[in-house]
Amino acid sequence: MSAELKTNEGSQIAENEAQLVTQRPSVDILENETEFLLLADMPAIDAKQLVVRLEKETLTLSGRSNIEGFAPVEYKRSFRVMKGLEPESVSAEYKQGVLSVHLPKPASSRPRRIQVQAG
């Protein structure tokens, strides 16, 4: 009887663990002279369930999908970002399963053209 109880307990634990799947979303990182753009594939999430957090030099993207009839999926991924990034300047939008995060570069890190003077 105790062996049967242990088996049942193990099944319940396995079922509970299978209910939440955690994934690292695939992310494309694009760069131009003024910003970095992160494009994270995070399908089937209500935009209200998405969290974009910038703390010191760590940017974290997270969210959870809850589609009826499917196991919930939790997405989470963190990135180290450059110093001097202003949290107020970061913006994000969610459209068709893709989270777009705009990270403007600080003015001090943007390339600038240096005037060459003739001797």
N, CA, C and O atoms as a Tinker XYZ file with bonds, in Angstrom:
   476  protein
     1  N      0.816000   -1.191000    0.000000    73     2
     2  CA     0.000000    0.000000    0.000000    64     1     3
     3  C      0.863000    1.260000    0.000000    63     2     4     5
     4  O      0.532000    2.236000   -0.674000    81     3
     5  N      1.955000    1.247000    0.743000    73     3     6
     6  CA     2.799000    2.436000    0.774000    64     5     7
     7  C      3.475000    2.660000   -0.583000    63     6     8     9
     8  O      3.701000    3.804000   -0.976000    81     7
     9  N      3.799000    1.580000   -1.300000    73     7    10
    10  CA     4.389000    1.732000   -2.632000    64     9    11
    11  C      3.379000    2.372000   -3.586000    63    10    12    13
    12  O      3.743000    3.204000   -4.417000    81    11
    13  N      2.115000    1.980000   -3.461000    73    11    14
    14  CA     1.068000    2.552000   -4.308000    64    13    15
    15  C      0.892000    4.043000   -4.008000    63    14    16    17
    16  O      0.703000    4.850000   -4.918000    81    15
    17  N      0.955000    4.393000   -2.742000    73    15    18
    18  CA     0.813000    5.787000   -2.330000    64    17    19
    19  C      1.961000    6.618000   -2.898000    63    18    20    21
    20  O      1.740000    7.721000   -3.396000    81    19
    21  N      3.180000    6.096000   -2.825000    73    19    22
    22  CA     4.337000    6.817000   -3.352000    64    21    23
    23  C      4.198000    7.024000   -4.858000    63    22    24    25
    24  O      4.525000    8.095000   -5.369000    81    23
    25  N      3.724000    6.024000   -5.559000    73    23    26
    26  CA     3.537000    6.141000   -7.009000    64    25    27
    27  C      2.526000    7.227000   -7.326000    63    26    28    29
    28  O      2.748000    8.049000   -8.215000    81    27
    29  N      1.424000    7.232000   -6.606000    73    27    30
    30  CA     0.407000    8.256000   -6.830000    64    29    31
    31  C      0.945000    9.649000   -6.522000    63    30    32    33
    32  O      0.685000   10.597000   -7.263000    81    31
    33  N      1.692000    9.772000   -5.433000    73    31    34
    34  CA     2.265000   11.070000   -5.095000    64    33    35
    35  C      3.215000   11.528000   -6.192000    63    34    36    37
    36  O      3.221000   12.703000   -6.561000    81    35
    37  N      4.014000   10.610000   -6.711000    73    35    38
    38  CA     4.941000   10.944000   -7.791000    64    37    39
    39  C      4.214000   11.401000   -9.032000    63    38    40    41
    40  O      4.669000   12.324000   -9.707000    81    39
    41  N      3.097000   10.778000   -9.347000    73    39    42
    42  CA     2.307000   11.172000  -10.516000    64    41    43
    43  C      1.755000   12.576000  -10.344000    63    42    44    45
    44  O      1.754000   13.370000  -11.285000    81    43
    45  N      1.286000   12.880000   -9.140000    73    43    46
    46  CA     0.749000   14.212000   -8.896000    64    45    47
    47  C      1.839000   15.267000   -9.016000    63    46    48    49
    48  O      1.602000   16.347000   -9.557000    81    47
    49  N      3.012000   14.967000   -8.526000    73    47    50
    50  CA     4.124000   15.911000   -8.630000    64    49    51
    51  C      4.472000   16.122000  -10.093000    63    50    52    53
    52  O      4.663000   17.259000  -10.526000    81    51
    53  N      4.557000   15.043000  -10.858000    73    51    54
    54  CA     4.879000   15.160000  -12.278000    64    53    55
    55  C      3.813000   15.967000  -13.011000    63    54    56    57
    56  O      4.139000   16.780000  -13.875000    81    55
    57  N      2.540000   15.750000  -12.674000    73    55    58
    58  CA     1.469000   16.507000  -13.315000    64    57    59
    59  C      1.583000   17.987000  -12.983000    63    58    60    61
    60  O      1.411000   18.834000  -13.860000    81    59
    61  N      1.872000   18.308000  -11.725000    73    59    62
    62  CA     2.000000   19.708000  -11.323000    64    61    63
    63  C      3.173000   20.380000  -12.026000    63    62    64    65
    64  O      3.070000   21.532000  -12.446000    81    63
    65  N      4.299000   19.656000  -12.157000    73    63    66
    66  CA     5.461000   20.217000  -12.825000    64    65    67
    67  C      5.188000   20.411000  -14.308000    63    66    68    69
    68  O      5.683000   21.364000  -14.911000    81    67
    69  N      4.405000   19.520000  -14.901000    73    67    70
    70  CA     4.117000   19.616000  -16.328000    64    69    71
    71  C      3.145000   20.745000  -16.639000    63    70    72    73
    72  O      3.010000   21.134000  -17.799000    81    71
    73  N      2.474000   21.271000  -15.643000    73    71    74
    74  CA     1.486000   22.310000  -15.890000    64    73    75
    75  C      2.111000   23.635000  -16.309000    63    74    76    77
    76  O      1.481000   24.392000  -17.047000    81    75
    77  N      3.307000   23.937000  -15.874000    73    75    78
    78  CA     3.951000   25.199000  -16.227000    64    77    79
    79  C      5.258000   24.914000  -16.952000    63    78    80    81
    80  O      6.167000   24.297000  -16.397000    81    79
    81  N      5.340000   25.363000  -18.181000    73    79    82
    82  CA     6.540000   25.193000  -18.990000    64    81    83
    83  C      7.260000   26.535000  -19.021000    63    82    84    85
    84  O      6.645000   27.563000  -19.306000    81    83
    85  N      8.561000   26.535000  -18.731000    73    83    86
    86  CA     9.340000   27.764000  -18.778000    64    85    87
    87  C     10.231000   27.734000  -20.010000    63    86    88    89
    88  O     10.922000   26.748000  -20.265000    81    87
    89  N     10.211000   28.823000  -20.774000    73    87    90
    90  CA    11.013000   28.911000  -21.990000    64    89    91
    91  C     11.775000   30.225000  -22.031000    63    90    92    93
    92  O     11.324000   31.247000  -21.515000    81    91
    93  N     12.952000   30.167000  -22.665000    73    91    94
    94  CA    13.690000   31.390000  -22.982000    64    93    95
    95  C     13.258000   31.797000  -24.381000    63    94    96    97
    96  O     13.520000   31.064000  -25.335000    81    95
    97  N     12.611000   32.930000  -24.530000    73    95    98
    98  CA    12.158000   33.317000  -25.869000    64    97    99
    99  C     13.343000   33.589000  -26.791000    63    98   100   101
   100  O     14.377000   34.097000  -26.357000    81    99
   101  N     13.181000   33.247000  -28.063000    73    99   102
   102  CA    14.223000   33.607000  -29.021000    64   101   103
   103  C     14.137000   35.115000  -29.243000    63   102   104   105
   104  O     13.048000   35.685000  -29.321000    81   103
   105  N     15.299000   35.745000  -29.342000    73   103   106
   106  CA    15.361000   37.205000  -29.438000    64   105   107
   107  C     16.342000   37.594000  -30.539000    63   106   108   109
   108  O     17.468000   37.098000  -30.588000    81   107
   109  N     15.903000   38.481000  -31.413000    73   107   110
   110  CA    16.790000   39.100000  -32.393000    64   109   111
   111  C     17.190000   40.452000  -31.829000    63   110   112   113
   112  O     16.351000   41.191000  -31.315000    81   111
   113  N     18.482000   40.775000  -31.926000    73   111   114
   114  CA    18.971000   42.065000  -31.440000    64   113   115
   115  C     19.522000   42.837000  -32.630000    63   114   116   117
   116  O     20.463000   42.402000  -33.294000    81   115
   117  N     18.921000   43.979000  -32.881000    73   115   118
   118  CA    19.338000   44.835000  -33.986000    64   117   119
   119  C     19.942000   46.109000  -33.412000    63   118   120   121
   120  O     19.554000   46.558000  -32.333000    81   119
   121  N     20.898000   46.690000  -34.140000    73   119   122
   122  CA    21.553000   47.911000  -33.670000    64   121   123
   123  C     21.683000   48.895000  -34.821000    63   122   124   125
   124  O     22.002000   48.519000  -35.949000    81   123
   125  N     21.433000   50.151000  -34.518000    73   123   126
   126  CA    21.755000   51.225000  -35.454000    64   125   127
   127  C     22.502000   52.297000  -34.669000    63   126   128   129
   128  O     22.896000   52.057000  -33.528000    81   127
   129  N     22.702000   53.459000  -35.248000    73   127   130
   130  CA    23.500000   54.486000  -34.574000    64   129   131
   131  C     22.865000   55.023000  -33.304000    63   130   132   133
   132  O     23.573000   55.497000  -32.414000    81   131
   133  N     21.538000   54.957000  -33.201000    73   131   134
   134  CA    20.870000   55.596000  -32.068000    64   133   135
   135  C     20.280000   54.648000  -31.040000    63   134   136   137
   136  O     19.991000   55.065000  -29.919000    81   135
   137  N     20.090000   53.359000  -31.401000    73   135   138
   138  CA    19.431000   52.458000  -30.453000    64   137   139
   139  C     19.740000   50.993000  -30.716000    63   138   140   141
   140  O     20.248000   50.612000  -31.771000    81   139
   141  N     19.409000   50.185000  -29.704000    73   139   142
   142  CA    19.328000   48.738000  -29.844000    64   141   143
   143  C     17.848000   48.399000  -29.881000    63   142   144   145
   144  O     17.046000   49.021000  -29.185000    81   143
   145  N     17.487000   47.414000  -30.691000    73   143   146
   146  CA    16.105000   46.958000  -30.766000    64   145   147
   147  C     16.097000   45.460000  -30.515000    63   146   148   149
   148  O     16.743000   44.701000  -31.237000    81   147
   149  N     15.364000   45.031000  -29.490000    73   147   150
   150  CA    15.212000   43.611000  -29.188000    64   149   151
   151  C     13.840000   43.167000  -29.664000    63   150   152   153
   152  O     12.833000   43.800000  -29.349000    81   151
   153  N     13.800000   42.076000  -30.425000    73   151   154
   154  CA    12.550000   41.504000  -30.916000    64   153   155
   155  C     12.428000   40.110000  -30.321000    63   154   156   157
   156  O     13.121000   39.187000  -30.748000    81   155
   157  N     11.548000   39.954000  -29.336000    73   155   158
   158  CA    11.398000   38.693000  -28.601000    64   157   159
   159  C     10.125000   37.981000  -29.032000    63   158   160   161
   160  O      9.040000   38.562000  -29.004000    81   159
   161  N     10.263000   36.716000  -29.431000    73   159   162
   162  CA     9.099000   35.901000  -29.790000    64   161   163
   163  C      8.448000   35.388000  -28.514000    63   162   164   165
   164  O      8.987000   34.508000  -27.843000    81   163
   165  N      7.290000   35.942000  -28.182000    73   163   166
   166  CA     6.557000   35.575000  -26.972000    64   165   167
   167  C      5.076000   35.463000  -27.325000    63   166   168   169
   168  O      4.274000   36.305000  -26.922000    81   167
   169  N      4.709000   34.412000  -28.085000    73   167   170
   170  CA     3.335000   34.307000  -28.583000    64   169   171
   171  C      2.314000   33.972000  -27.501000    63   170   172   173
   172  O      2.640000   33.436000  -26.441000    81   171
   173  N      1.069000   34.309000  -27.812000    73   171   174
   174  CA    -0.102000   33.923000  -27.004000    64   173   175
   175  C     -0.103000   34.508000  -25.598000    63   174   176   177
   176  O     -0.546000   33.860000  -24.650000    81   175
   177  N      0.387000   35.721000  -25.467000    73   175   178
   178  CA     0.399000   36.386000  -24.159000    64   177   179
   179  C     -0.479000   37.624000  -24.238000    63   178   180   181
   180  O     -0.452000   38.358000  -25.226000    81   179
   181  N     -1.248000   37.844000  -23.201000    73   179   182
   182  CA    -1.993000   39.092000  -23.071000    64   181   183
   183  C     -0.955000   40.167000  -22.730000    63   182   184   185
   184  O     -0.136000   39.966000  -21.833000    81   183
   185  N     -0.979000   41.282000  -23.421000    73   183   186
   186  CA     0.011000   42.342000  -23.201000    64   185   187
   187  C      0.080000   42.768000  -21.738000    63   186   188   189
   188  O      1.127000   43.225000  -21.278000    81   187
   189  N     -1.017000   42.624000  -21.003000    73   187   190
   190  CA    -1.031000   42.977000  -19.581000    64   189   191
   191  C     -0.176000   42.023000  -18.753000    63   190   192   193
   192  O      0.201000   42.349000  -17.628000    81   191
   193  N      0.131000   40.848000  -19.297000    73   191   194
   194  CA     0.928000   39.850000  -18.587000    64   193   195
   195  C      2.426000   39.986000  -18.877000    63   194   196   197
   196  O      3.230000   39.237000  -18.322000    81   195
   197  N      2.808000   40.928000  -19.733000    73   195   198
   198  CA     4.216000   41.127000  -20.074000    64   197   199
   199  C      4.880000   42.086000  -19.097000    63   198   200   201
   200  O      4.281000   43.073000  -18.672000    81   199
   201  N      6.123000   41.782000  -18.748000    73   199   202
   202  CA     6.895000   42.652000  -17.860000    64   201   203
   203  C      8.250000   42.910000  -18.510000    63   202   204   205
   204  O      8.968000   41.973000  -18.860000    81   203
   205  N      8.591000   44.178000  -18.667000    73   203   206
   206  CA     9.916000   44.590000  -19.130000    64   205   207
   207  C     10.511000   45.375000  -17.979000    63   206   208   209
   208  O      9.972000   46.407000  -17.577000    81   207
   209  N     11.629000   44.884000  -17.447000    73   207   210
   210  CA    12.208000   45.493000  -16.243000    64   209   211
   211  C     13.682000   45.810000  -16.491000    63   210   212   213
   212  O     14.438000   44.960000  -16.962000    81   211
   213  N     14.075000   47.026000  -16.175000    73   211   214
   214  CA    15.470000   47.440000  -16.277000    64   213   215
   215  C     15.951000   47.803000  -14.887000    63   214   216   217
   216  O     15.457000   48.745000  -14.268000    81   215
   217  N     16.923000   47.043000  -14.404000    73   215   218
   218  CA    17.486000   47.293000  -13.081000    64   217   219
   219  C     18.997000   47.302000  -13.204000    63   218   220   221
   220  O     19.610000   46.284000  -13.526000    81   219
   221  N     19.595000   48.463000  -12.945000    73   219   222
   222  CA    21.029000   48.684000  -13.145000    64   221   223
   223  C     21.371000   48.350000  -14.588000    63   222   224   225
   224  O     20.852000   48.993000  -15.500000    81   223
   225  N     22.230000   47.360000  -14.823000    73   223   226
   226  CA    22.595000   46.995000  -16.198000    64   225   227
   227  C     21.937000   45.693000  -16.637000    63   226   228   229
   228  O     22.455000   45.016000  -17.525000    81   227
   229  N     20.807000   45.327000  -16.035000    73   227   230
   230  CA    20.120000   44.087000  -16.409000    64   229   231
   231  C     18.710000   44.389000  -16.902000    63   230   232   233
   232  O     17.902000   45.002000  -16.203000    81   231
   233  N     18.440000   43.944000  -18.119000    73   231   234
   234  CA    17.110000   44.065000  -18.710000    64   233   235
   235  C     16.480000   42.680000  -18.680000    63   234   236   237
   236  O     17.076000   41.720000  -19.168000    81   235
   237  N     15.284000   42.566000  -18.112000    73   235   238
   238  CA    14.585000   41.283000  -18.029000    64   237   239
   239  C     13.245000   41.386000  -18.738000    63   238   240   241
   240  O     12.472000   42.320000  -18.521000    81   239
   241  N     12.990000   40.401000  -19.590000    73   239   242
   242  CA    11.713000   40.277000  -20.289000    64   241   243
   243  C     11.015000   39.053000  -19.732000    63   242   244   245
   244  O     11.627000   37.989000  -19.639000    81   243
   245  N      9.742000   39.174000  -19.357000    73   243   246
   246  CA     9.018000   38.011000  -18.854000    64   245   247
   247  C      7.535000   38.145000  -19.152000    63   246   248   249
   248  O      7.013000   39.239000  -19.362000    81   247
   249  N      6.879000   37.002000  -19.163000    73   247   250
   250  CA     5.441000   36.970000  -19.402000    64   249   251
   251  C      4.937000   35.548000  -19.334000    63   250   252   253
   252  O      5.716000   34.598000  -19.396000    81   251
   253  N      3.633000   35.405000  -19.206000    73   251   254
   254  CA     3.030000   34.075000  -19.088000    64   253   255
   255  C      1.807000   33.993000  -19.991000    63   254   256   257
   256  O      0.948000   34.875000  -19.989000    81   255
   257  N      1.751000   32.906000  -20.767000    73   255   258
   258  CA     0.571000   32.679000  -21.610000    64   257   259
   259  C     -0.401000   31.782000  -20.863000    63   258   260   261
   260  O      0.009000   30.882000  -20.129000    81   259
   261  N     -1.666000   32.026000  -21.051000    73   259   262
   262  CA    -2.713000   31.203000  -20.442000    64   261   263
   263  C     -3.781000   30.939000  -21.496000    63   262   264   265
   264  O     -4.805000   31.622000  -21.539000    81   263
   265  N     -3.538000   29.955000  -22.337000    73   263   266
   266  CA    -4.497000   29.596000  -23.374000    64   265   267
   267  C     -5.287000   28.397000  -22.880000    63   266   268   269
   268  O     -4.716000   27.376000  -22.496000    81   267
   269  N     -6.587000   28.531000  -22.895000    73   267   270
   270  CA    -7.452000   27.453000  -22.417000    64   269   271
   271  C     -7.183000   26.180000  -23.220000    63   270   272   273
   272  O     -7.148000   26.199000  -24.450000    81   271
   273  N     -6.996000   25.082000  -22.499000    73   271   274
   274  CA    -6.750000   23.794000  -23.135000    64   273   275
   275  C     -5.279000   23.476000  -23.326000    63   274   276   277
   276  O     -4.940000   22.367000  -23.738000    81   275
   277  N     -4.394000   24.427000  -23.034000    73   275   278
   278  CA    -2.959000   24.214000  -23.169000    64   277   279
   279  C     -2.274000   24.510000  -21.843000    63   278   280   281
   280  O     -2.765000   25.305000  -21.041000    81   279
   281  N     -1.140000   23.864000  -21.622000    73   279   282
   282  CA    -0.357000   24.141000  -20.417000    64   281   283
   283  C      0.167000   25.572000  -20.501000    63   282   284   285
   284  O      0.591000   26.007000  -21.572000    81   283
   285  N      0.146000   26.308000  -19.398000    73   283   286
   286  CA     0.680000   27.676000  -19.434000    64   285   287
   287  C      2.182000   27.667000  -19.711000    63   286   288   289
   288  O      2.898000   26.756000  -19.296000    81   287
   289  N      2.636000   28.680000  -20.406000    73   287   290
   290  CA     4.057000   28.819000  -20.721000    64   289   291
   291  C      4.547000   30.116000  -20.098000    63   290   292   293
   292  O      3.942000   31.174000  -20.271000    81   291
   293  N      5.652000   30.017000  -19.371000    73   291   294
   294  CA     6.271000   31.214000  -18.801000    64   293   295
   295  C      7.525000   31.515000  -19.610000    63   294   296   297
   296  O      8.391000   30.656000  -19.776000    81   295
   297  N      7.614000   32.735000  -20.109000    73   295   298
   298  CA     8.783000   33.182000  -20.858000    64   297   299
   299  C      9.605000   34.082000  -19.954000    63   298   300   301
   300  O      9.067000   34.932000  -19.245000    81   299
   301  N     10.933000   33.882000  -19.988000    73   299   302
   302  CA    11.793000   34.755000  -19.193000    64   301   303
   303  C     13.188000   34.754000  -19.802000    63   302   304   305
   304  O     13.752000   33.705000  -20.114000    81   303
   305  N     13.730000   35.961000  -19.965000    73   303   306
   306  CA    15.092000   36.082000  -20.480000    64   305   307
   307  C     15.670000   37.408000  -20.012000    63   306   308   309
   308  O     14.979000   38.427000  -19.986000    81   307
   309  N     16.955000   37.382000  -19.640000    73   307   310
   310  CA    17.631000   38.587000  -19.153000    64   309   311
   311  C     18.842000   38.898000  -20.016000    63   310   312   313
   312  O     19.457000   38.006000  -20.601000    81   311
   313  N     19.170000   40.178000  -20.081000    73   311   314
   314  CA    20.301000   40.658000  -20.864000    64   313   315
   315  C     21.070000   41.686000  -20.055000    63   314   316   317
   316  O     20.492000   42.446000  -19.277000    81   315
   317  N     22.369000   41.697000  -20.248000    73   315   318
   318  CA    23.192000   42.748000  -19.658000    64   317   319
   319  C     23.250000   43.880000  -20.683000    63   318   320   321
   320  O     23.540000   43.651000  -21.857000    81   319
   321  N     22.973000   45.094000  -20.229000    73   319   322
   322  CA    22.963000   46.245000  -21.133000    64   321   323
   323  C     24.028000   47.253000  -20.711000    63   322   324   325
   324  O     24.594000   47.161000  -19.622000    81   323
   325  N     24.288000   48.215000  -21.593000    73   323   326
   326  CA    25.348000   49.194000  -21.330000    64   325   327
   327  C     25.001000   50.115000  -20.161000    63   326   328   329
   328  O     23.832000   50.369000  -19.869000    81   327
   329  N     26.035000   50.599000  -19.514000    73   327   330
   330  CA    25.847000   51.577000  -18.439000    64   329   331
   331  C     25.353000   52.883000  -19.035000    63   330   332   333
   332  O     25.629000   53.199000  -20.193000    81   331
   333  N     24.630000   53.625000  -18.239000    73   331   334
   334  CA    24.175000   54.937000  -18.669000    64   333   335
   335  C     22.846000   54.925000  -19.393000    63   334   336   337
   336  O     22.367000   55.973000  -19.826000    81   335
   337  N     22.248000   53.763000  -19.529000    73   335   338
   338  CA    20.948000   53.670000  -20.190000    64   337   339
   339  C     19.880000   54.231000  -19.261000    63   338   340   341
   340  O     19.779000   53.816000  -18.106000    81   339
   341  N     19.096000   55.156000  -19.752000    73   339   342
   342  CA    18.055000   55.793000  -18.946000    64   341   343
   343  C     16.774000   54.961000  -18.994000    63   342   344   345
   344  O     16.214000   54.776000  -20.074000    81   343
   345  N     16.294000   54.453000  -17.852000    73   343   346
   346  CA    15.070000   53.640000  -17.846000    64   345   347
   347  C     13.876000   54.351000  -18.471000    63   346   348   349
   348  O     13.030000   53.711000  -19.095000    81   347
   349  N     13.801000   55.672000  -18.307000    73   347   350
   350  CA    12.670000   56.431000  -18.849000    64   349   351
   351  C     12.668000   56.449000  -20.375000    63   350   352   353
   352  O     11.627000   56.674000  -20.993000    81   351
   353  N     13.828000   56.213000  -20.981000    73   351   354
   354  CA    13.921000   56.277000  -22.439000    64   353   355
   355  C     13.590000   54.943000  -23.110000    63   354   356   357
   356  O     13.421000   54.889000  -24.328000    81   355
   357  N     13.497000   53.876000  -22.331000    73   355   358
   358  CA    13.189000   52.554000  -22.881000    64   357   359
   359  C     11.697000   52.477000  -23.186000    63   358   360   361
   360  O     10.868000   52.904000  -22.382000    81   359
   361  N     11.365000   51.931000  -24.350000    73   359   362
   362  CA     9.954000   51.754000  -24.700000    64   361   363
   363  C      9.745000   50.341000  -25.235000    63   362   364   365
   364  O     10.680000   49.703000  -25.719000    81   363
   365  N      8.507000   49.863000  -25.142000    73   363   366
   366  CA     8.197000   48.506000  -25.593000    64   365   367
   367  C      6.798000   48.469000  -26.185000    63   366   368   369
   368  O      5.915000   49.231000  -25.793000    81   367
   369  N      6.619000   47.565000  -27.136000    73   367   370
   370  CA     5.302000   47.341000  -27.721000    64   369   371
   371  C      5.166000   45.853000  -28.038000    63   370   372   373
   372  O      6.159000   45.163000  -28.271000    81   371
   373  N      3.941000   45.377000  -28.042000    73   371   374
   374  CA     3.659000   43.964000  -28.288000    64   373   375
   375  C      2.657000   43.864000  -29.424000    63   374   376   377
   376  O      1.562000   44.423000  -29.357000    81   375
   377  N      3.051000   43.140000  -30.474000    73   375   378
   378  CA     2.181000   43.020000  -31.643000    64   377   379
   379  C      2.402000   41.661000  -32.297000    63   378   380   381
   380  O      3.536000   41.281000  -32.587000    81   379
   381  N      1.326000   40.941000  -32.524000    73   379   382
   382  CA     1.337000   39.652000  -33.212000    64   381   383
   383  C      2.369000   38.680000  -32.626000    63   382   384   385
   384  O      3.085000   38.004000  -33.365000    81   383
   385  N      2.436000   38.621000  -31.301000    73   383   386
   386  CA     3.302000   37.661000  -30.628000    64   385   387
   387  C      4.753000   38.063000  -30.501000    63   386   388   389
   388  O      5.574000   37.272000  -30.036000    81   387
   389  N      5.088000   39.284000  -30.907000    73   387   390
   390  CA     6.476000   39.749000  -30.828000    64   389   391
   391  C      6.543000   40.972000  -29.921000    63   390   392   393
   392  O      5.842000   41.962000  -30.130000    81   391
   393  N      7.399000   40.881000  -28.913000    73   391   394
   394  CA     7.654000   42.004000  -28.014000    64   393   395
   395  C      8.846000   42.777000  -28.569000    63   394   396   397
   396  O      9.935000   42.222000  -28.716000    81   395
   397  N      8.643000   44.051000  -28.877000    73   395   398
   398  CA     9.711000   44.920000  -29.387000    64   397   399
   399  C     10.128000   45.868000  -28.271000    63   398   400   401
   400  O      9.299000   46.594000  -27.722000    81   399
   401  N     11.414000   45.858000  -27.939000    73   399   402
   402  CA    11.929000   46.727000  -26.880000    64   401   403
   403  C     12.985000   47.643000  -27.492000    63   402   404   405
   404  O     13.987000   47.180000  -28.036000    81   403
   405  N     12.745000   48.949000  -27.393000    73   403   406
   406  CA    13.663000   49.953000  -27.926000    64   405   407
   407  C     14.539000   50.469000  -26.790000    63   406   408   409
   408  O     14.036000   50.953000  -25.776000    81   407
   409  N     15.854000   50.360000  -26.969000    73   407   410
   410  CA    16.820000   50.821000  -25.972000    64   409   411
   411  C     17.682000   51.913000  -26.605000    63   410   412   413
   412  O     18.696000   51.604000  -27.229000    81   411
   413  N     17.299000   53.180000  -26.456000    73   411   414
   414  CA    18.106000   54.258000  -27.034000    64   413   415
   415  C     19.497000   54.299000  -26.401000    63   414   416   417
   416  O     19.646000   54.162000  -25.187000    81   415
   417  N     20.499000   54.489000  -27.237000    73   415   418
   418  CA    21.869000   54.594000  -26.734000    64   417   419
   419  C     22.053000   55.960000  -26.080000    63   418   420   421
   420  O     21.505000   56.959000  -26.548000    81   419
   421  N     22.829000   55.998000  -24.995000    73   419   422
   422  CA    23.136000   57.303000  -24.403000    64   421   423
   423  C     23.906000   58.151000  -25.424000    63   422   424   425
   424  O     24.681000   57.613000  -26.215000    81   423
   425  N     23.699000   59.445000  -25.409000    73   423   426
   426  CA    24.357000   60.337000  -26.368000    64   425   427
   427  C     25.873000   60.173000  -26.332000    63   426   428   429
   428  O     26.534000   60.278000  -27.366000    81   427
   429  N     26.422000   59.918000  -25.154000    73   427   430
   430  CA    27.880000   59.792000  -25.022000    64   429   431
   431  C     28.431000   58.559000  -25.733000    63   430   432   433
   432  O     29.624000   58.515000  -26.034000    81   431
   433  N     27.600000   57.558000  -26.010000    73   431   434
   434  CA    28.090000   56.340000  -26.657000    64   433   435
   435  C     27.777000   56.291000  -28.151000    63   434   436   437
   436  O     28.191000   55.360000  -28.841000    81   435
   437  N     27.055000   57.281000  -28.646000    73   435   438
   438  CA    26.721000   57.313000  -30.072000    64   437   439
   439  C     27.945000   57.739000  -30.883000    63   438   440   441
   440  O     28.732000   58.574000  -30.437000    81   439
   441  N     28.098000   57.170000  -32.059000    73   439   442
   442  CA    29.232000   57.581000  -32.892000    64   441   443
   443  C     29.056000   59.026000  -33.368000    63   442   444   445
   444  O     27.938000   59.487000  -33.597000    81   443
   445  N     30.150000   59.707000  -33.507000    73   443   446
   446  CA    30.077000   61.060000  -34.047000    64   445   447
   447  C     31.249000   61.257000  -34.997000    63   446   448   449
   448  O     32.310000   60.652000  -34.848000    81   447
   449  N     31.029000   62.094000  -35.946000    73   447   450
   450  CA    32.060000   62.359000  -36.940000    64   449   451
   451  C     33.009000   63.423000  -36.390000    63   450   452   453
   452  O     32.580000   64.439000  -35.844000    81   451
   453  N     34.292000   63.168000  -36.546000    73   451   454
   454  CA    35.322000   64.093000  -36.077000    64   453   455
   455  C     35.822000   64.901000  -37.275000    63   454   456   457
   456  O     36.226000   64.337000  -38.292000    81   455
   457  N     35.789000   66.200000  -37.144000    73   455   458
   458  CA    36.266000   67.090000  -38.208000    64   457   459
   459  C     37.786000   67.014000  -38.273000    63   458   460   461
   460  O     38.469000   67.176000  -37.262000    81   459
   461  N     38.303000   66.771000  -39.455000    73   459   462
   462  CA    39.751000   66.731000  -39.664000    64   461   463
   463  C     40.166000   68.084000  -40.233000    63   462   464   465
   464  O     39.637000   68.538000  -41.247000    81   463
   465  N     41.120000   68.715000  -39.562000    73   463   466
   466  CA    41.567000   70.035000  -40.005000    64   465   467
   467  C     42.886000   69.916000  -40.759000    63   466   468   469
   468  O     43.776000   69.157000  -40.377000    81   467
   469  N     42.985000   70.667000  -41.813000    73   467   470
   470  CA    44.216000   70.665000  -42.605000    64   469   471
   471  C     45.295000   71.441000  -41.862000    63   470   472   473
   472  O     45.025000   72.454000  -41.218000    81   471
   473  N     46.515000   70.945000  -41.967000    73   471   474
   474  CA    47.617000   71.437000  -41.225000    64   473   475
   475  C     48.172000   72.722000  -41.504000    63   474   476
   476  O     49.130000   73.137000  -40.851000    81   475
